[in-house]
């Protein structure tokens, strides 16, 4: 163990001296989650601001007196859109969609024909696009009121058309929290784990080979397993350090959330942090072993970086797999690395209790991945030492 610890200390010193490793680790762990939550907060605030604006930008409202009266009764204020609304919407100067009413709107309704209105907005203007939904809801309500009044004028009771009353009953656990807006956070954490340890793994293998310091290290009186444990321990400590920094960056990140809806959904406490760490630390250790194994055969830093980036692409791909299984997630998810951790992190964010069986399976899979990777690394190290 003395030889392994000596190698571990040497690799940790090298990792801490490498500015690239430190920069990526700190940026991915300390800034990733705060930036994501800040973006969520801003976007959600923009959506809610359009919902609360209570104004309609319109052209041709004089041709729809009934619609004008309805909109006023709903507490909305009508504003006449500027003639150059198209240019102002494209330049983002106009942050609302524009309702366009044709000249024959009232005439068609009076004749019993279908009348058409248009909602104009530039698709690249996000604030204006957020205002389309409340405007559509307002127009749908007017269409329903118009149809109802038409039936009543003809002596038809609307109760004949509504024989069934449908109500919704929402079933959820008393302690379950919403996490709809923060579903991207688990993937951000997983990406931080991979990126945080990747450069340390590359530097300790292909980096040393490129600098010419790997072969002399292997010529010391140590065996393959001692070299393997020392190098893996250093990279695993860096990766797990990124995990700890990322998880605890959740707490100051909550100060950046100014949107009340997102603040209510994202409630992260110390118990949740411990759950995240319990799930992610074994994955970080196994990812360190895999990244070392991938980088060991590379002759240059650039080649190892390309190979590890291919491994990194596995994270977002696996995170999209649950989309193929809407509803109940299959049991085999627990046996797929990254997918199992993503599933358990979402459960923590929702306030659910983690299954001991699921945690045990994830730990077993990570342990097996680490063992096979370390055995491969040790064999390669022993072969180099013997030659």
XYZ file of C-alpha atoms in Angstrom:
387
model
C 0.000 0.000 0.000
C 2.952 2.372 0.550
C 3.792 2.297 -3.148
C 0.154 2.887 -4.120
C -0.147 5.793 -1.671
C 3.071 7.329 -2.959
C 1.754 7.136 -6.535
C -1.588 8.535 -5.343
C 0.094 11.570 -3.743
C 2.202 12.138 -6.847
C -0.823 11.982 -9.173
C -2.869 14.287 -6.953
C -0.075 16.864 -6.975
C 0.087 16.648 -10.767
C -3.697 17.005 -11.061
C -3.754 20.049 -8.799
C -0.940 21.649 -10.800
C -2.775 21.104 -14.079
C -4.717 24.316 -14.626
C -6.872 22.754 -17.340
C -8.074 20.004 -15.002
C -8.784 22.449 -12.184
C -10.548 24.926 -14.466
C -12.865 22.325 -15.991
C -13.580 20.756 -12.602
C -14.422 24.052 -10.941
C -16.465 25.465 -13.826
C -18.465 22.277 -14.371
C -19.155 21.787 -10.657
C -19.625 25.317 -9.322
C -21.212 27.138 -12.261
C -23.229 24.488 -14.130
C -26.159 24.121 -11.746
C -26.428 27.834 -10.785
C -26.489 28.863 -14.458
C -29.113 26.239 -15.290
C -31.390 27.316 -12.433
C -30.901 30.974 -13.324
C -31.946 30.276 -16.923
C -34.985 28.296 -15.726
C -35.933 31.139 -13.411
C -35.677 33.793 -16.137
C -37.633 31.749 -18.706
C -40.382 30.860 -16.247
C -40.666 34.484 -15.166
C -41.075 35.527 -18.800
C -43.871 33.002 -19.264
C -45.668 34.103 -16.111
C -45.240 37.787 -16.967
C -47.143 37.210 -20.201
C -49.855 35.387 -18.267
C -50.191 38.322 -15.848
C -49.883 41.134 -18.376
C -53.678 41.269 -18.919
C -53.403 43.205 -22.180
C -54.088 42.341 -25.828
C -52.326 43.948 -28.767
C -54.841 44.114 -31.626
C -55.492 45.523 -35.091
C -59.069 45.858 -36.368
C -60.941 45.565 -33.082
C -63.564 48.008 -34.453
C -64.769 45.142 -36.661
C -65.418 42.849 -33.658
C -67.515 44.710 -31.084
C -68.647 41.522 -29.395
C -65.070 40.319 -28.988
C -64.065 43.765 -27.706
C -66.780 43.603 -25.056
C -65.782 40.062 -24.053
C -62.106 40.924 -23.680
C -62.966 43.959 -21.546
C -65.216 41.831 -19.314
C -62.333 39.427 -18.693
C -60.277 42.277 -17.251
C -57.953 42.688 -20.223
C -56.901 46.030 -21.667
C -56.956 46.464 -25.451
C -54.009 48.173 -27.114
C -53.771 49.127 -30.765
C -50.717 47.577 -32.387
C -48.407 49.860 -34.376
C -48.652 49.691 -38.176
C -45.100 48.356 -38.401
C -45.766 45.541 -35.887
C -43.979 42.988 -38.091
C -40.670 44.850 -38.017
C -40.973 45.608 -34.301
C -41.731 41.972 -33.499
C -38.720 40.830 -35.502
C -36.473 43.370 -33.765
C -37.816 42.226 -30.336
C -39.133 45.738 -29.652
C -42.671 44.349 -29.468
C -42.926 41.631 -26.814
C -46.533 40.546 -27.434
C -48.339 38.714 -30.216
C -50.720 40.809 -32.325
C -54.346 39.808 -32.876
C -55.434 40.570 -36.449
C -59.194 40.892 -37.040
C -60.566 41.050 -40.610
C -63.059 43.695 -41.751
C -65.923 41.196 -42.150
C -65.584 39.536 -38.725
C -68.909 40.732 -37.250
C -70.732 40.284 -40.575
C -69.726 36.626 -40.813
C -70.746 35.899 -37.235
C -74.121 37.603 -37.819
C -74.675 35.461 -40.924
C -73.843 32.274 -39.010
C -70.599 31.724 -40.926
C -67.211 30.879 -39.495
C -65.000 33.908 -38.871
C -61.218 33.751 -38.875
C -58.710 35.746 -36.859
C -54.927 35.586 -36.938
C -52.281 35.758 -34.229
C -49.119 37.318 -35.621
C -45.718 36.971 -33.913
C -42.121 36.295 -34.848
C -41.114 32.760 -33.852
C -37.669 33.957 -32.747
C -39.278 36.473 -30.361
C -39.597 34.326 -27.240
C -41.549 36.800 -25.061
C -44.108 37.250 -27.861
C -44.317 33.488 -28.322
C -45.000 33.034 -24.599
C -47.997 35.362 -24.994
C -49.690 33.173 -27.611
C -51.067 30.631 -25.142
C -53.023 33.076 -22.919
C -54.347 34.842 -26.041
C -55.515 31.551 -27.540
C -57.202 30.640 -24.262
C -59.010 33.978 -24.296
C -60.206 33.482 -27.891
C -61.335 29.909 -27.172
C -63.437 31.184 -24.275
C -65.044 33.787 -26.544
C -65.752 31.158 -29.203
C -67.435 28.961 -26.581
C -69.498 31.859 -25.272
C -70.570 32.815 -28.810
C -71.641 29.248 -29.578
C -73.544 29.002 -26.316
C -75.375 32.286 -26.907
C -76.267 31.165 -30.433
C -77.865 28.000 -29.119
C -79.777 29.873 -26.434
C -81.127 32.332 -29.041
C -82.478 29.368 -30.970
C -84.132 27.905 -27.887
C -81.645 25.074 -27.396
C -80.539 24.433 -23.821
C -76.816 24.007 -23.451
C -77.446 21.370 -20.774
C -78.518 19.031 -23.574
C -74.972 19.259 -24.941
C -73.331 18.763 -21.567
C -74.859 15.574 -20.213
C -71.631 14.403 -18.575
C -69.686 16.432 -16.038
C -66.004 15.506 -16.083
C -63.774 16.442 -13.169
C -60.127 15.729 -12.487
C -58.763 14.137 -9.343
C -55.008 14.471 -8.926
C -53.399 11.542 -7.131
C -49.999 12.056 -5.537
C -48.186 11.246 -2.354
C -48.526 13.816 0.443
C -44.751 14.445 0.564
C -44.164 14.392 -3.175
C -42.718 17.540 -4.685
C -42.931 18.728 -8.257
C -39.754 18.587 -10.310
C -41.014 19.258 -13.806
C -38.851 22.310 -14.420
C -35.700 20.811 -12.906
C -35.663 17.530 -14.863
C -32.531 18.730 -16.681
C -30.529 18.985 -13.462
C -29.646 15.262 -13.135
C -28.121 15.271 -16.615
C -26.154 18.428 -15.737
C -24.770 16.704 -12.640
C -23.845 13.575 -14.615
C -22.066 15.644 -17.258
C -20.132 17.467 -14.533
C -18.973 14.113 -13.120
C -17.676 12.919 -16.483
C -15.998 16.193 -17.443
C -14.538 16.762 -13.987
C -12.504 13.556 -13.925
C -11.849 13.231 -17.657
C -8.881 15.591 -17.894
C -7.247 14.150 -14.793
C -7.581 10.634 -16.298
C -6.127 11.787 -19.622
C -3.230 13.633 -17.977
C -2.234 10.681 -15.816
C -2.052 8.307 -18.819
C -1.763 9.798 -22.320
C -0.465 13.082 -20.916
C 2.391 11.368 -19.104
C 3.096 9.197 -22.144
C 3.310 12.315 -24.319
C 5.643 14.007 -21.814
C 7.773 10.860 -21.603
C 7.231 10.368 -17.864
C 4.937 7.303 -17.929
C 7.558 4.685 -18.843
C 10.088 5.824 -16.196
C 7.324 5.669 -13.575
C 6.538 2.102 -14.588
C 10.206 1.134 -14.266
C 10.044 1.637 -10.487
C 9.852 -1.511 -8.309
C 6.049 -1.613 -8.295
C 3.613 -4.007 -9.883
C 0.693 -3.270 -12.190
C -1.945 -3.235 -9.451
C 0.018 -0.758 -7.325
C 0.296 1.624 -10.281
C -3.354 1.099 -11.117
C -4.660 1.745 -7.593
C -2.507 4.853 -7.209
C -3.568 6.436 -10.494
C -7.215 5.414 -10.155
C -7.367 6.714 -6.589
C -6.144 10.150 -7.659
C -8.583 10.444 -10.571
C -11.441 9.076 -8.455
C -10.752 11.673 -5.738
C -10.878 14.443 -8.343
C -14.122 13.048 -9.788
C -15.740 12.611 -6.387
C -14.592 16.094 -5.399
C -16.450 17.433 -8.424
C -19.531 15.509 -7.251
C -19.361 17.067 -3.791
C -18.848 20.583 -5.142
C -21.675 20.171 -7.657
C -24.149 18.870 -5.103
C -23.387 21.559 -2.540
C -23.598 24.244 -5.226
C -27.341 23.494 -5.171
C -27.694 25.405 -1.887
C -26.354 28.818 -3.004
C -28.050 28.207 -6.373
C -31.418 28.513 -4.655
C -30.601 32.150 -3.855
C -30.509 32.887 -7.598
C -34.099 31.721 -8.073
C -36.365 34.765 -8.103
C -39.370 32.955 -9.575
C -41.773 31.795 -6.859
C -43.059 28.822 -8.882
C -39.569 27.433 -9.456
C -38.617 28.158 -5.851
C -41.604 26.085 -4.686
C -40.688 23.205 -7.006
C -36.966 23.160 -6.279
C -36.608 22.474 -2.568
C -33.201 20.939 -1.963
C -32.163 20.184 1.604
C -29.303 18.386 3.355
C -31.115 15.042 3.239
C -31.490 15.346 -0.539
C -27.776 16.189 -0.832
C -26.858 13.027 1.084
C -29.125 11.011 -1.222
C -27.401 12.477 -4.280
C -23.949 11.752 -2.869
C -24.906 8.190 -1.958
C -26.046 7.602 -5.534
C -23.312 9.468 -7.420
C -20.032 8.779 -5.581
C -19.816 5.112 -6.733
C -20.562 6.231 -10.298
C -17.795 8.843 -10.146
C -15.294 6.212 -8.983
C -16.287 3.780 -11.746
C -16.193 6.518 -14.390
C -12.632 7.346 -13.298
C -11.583 3.722 -13.891
C -13.269 3.653 -17.309
C -11.662 6.935 -18.388
C -8.196 5.713 -17.377
C -8.753 2.469 -19.314
C -9.875 4.393 -22.384
C -6.917 6.803 -22.211
C -4.201 4.253 -21.455
C -3.845 2.969 -25.023
C -3.675 6.482 -26.522
C -0.309 7.815 -27.604
C -1.231 11.493 -27.403
C -3.320 13.792 -25.241
C -5.505 14.769 -28.207
C -6.291 11.148 -29.101
C -7.307 10.387 -25.508
C -9.481 13.490 -25.425
C -11.360 12.406 -28.564
C -11.948 8.902 -27.199
C -13.203 10.200 -23.876
C -15.533 12.643 -25.610
C -17.157 9.650 -27.312
C -17.728 8.179 -23.838
C -19.151 11.514 -22.697
C -21.747 11.414 -25.505
C -23.171 8.337 -23.772
C -24.576 10.526 -20.962
C -27.158 12.639 -22.869
C -28.059 9.656 -25.053
C -28.915 7.434 -22.079
C -30.751 10.292 -20.346
C -33.210 10.397 -23.281
C -34.088 6.679 -23.045
C -36.991 7.226 -20.549
C -38.800 9.225 -23.273
C -39.279 5.927 -25.133
C -41.079 4.479 -22.100
C -43.717 7.006 -21.012
C -45.468 6.107 -17.806
C -44.011 3.303 -15.710
C -40.271 2.836 -16.136
C -39.103 -0.766 -16.824
C -37.306 -2.653 -14.079
C -34.176 -3.108 -16.196
C -33.480 0.640 -15.881
C -31.940 -0.152 -12.487
C -29.182 -2.193 -14.151
C -28.092 0.466 -16.676
C -25.370 2.807 -15.382
C -26.153 6.524 -15.699
C -29.807 5.670 -16.398
C -30.231 4.232 -12.897
C -28.569 7.272 -11.307
C -30.675 9.635 -13.411
C -33.819 7.821 -12.270
C -32.865 7.938 -8.598
C -31.907 11.624 -8.705
C -35.310 12.459 -10.181
C -36.908 10.533 -7.328
C -34.925 12.584 -4.805
C -35.991 15.841 -6.492
C -39.626 14.714 -6.270
C -39.269 13.975 -2.564
C -39.614 10.211 -2.973
C -37.749 7.659 -0.869
C -35.018 5.715 -2.650
C -35.436 1.959 -2.865
C -32.620 0.104 -1.041
C -32.756 -2.555 -3.776
C -32.277 0.030 -6.538
C -29.382 1.660 -4.665
C -27.779 -1.745 -4.068
C -28.084 -2.722 -7.740
C -26.556 0.577 -8.876
C -23.677 0.149 -6.410
C -23.073 -3.437 -7.604
C -23.000 -2.380 -11.266
C -20.550 0.444 -10.495
C -18.342 -1.918 -8.481
C -18.248 -4.443 -11.348
C -17.422 -1.731 -13.898
C -14.605 -0.489 -11.677
C -13.239 -3.991 -11.097
C -13.166 -4.939 -14.783
C -11.628 -1.602 -15.772
C -8.959 -1.819 -13.056
C -8.102 -5.390 -14.049
C -7.622 -4.255 -17.635
C -5.472 -1.296 -16.555
C -3.357 -3.506 -14.288
C -2.763 -6.000 -17.090
C -1.666 -3.220 -19.441
C 0.593 -1.716 -16.771
C 2.178 -5.114 -15.998
C 2.820 -5.729 -19.682
C 4.577 -2.389 -20.055
C 6.653 -2.979 -16.911
C 7.735 -6.441 -18.089
C 8.865 -5.062 -21.442
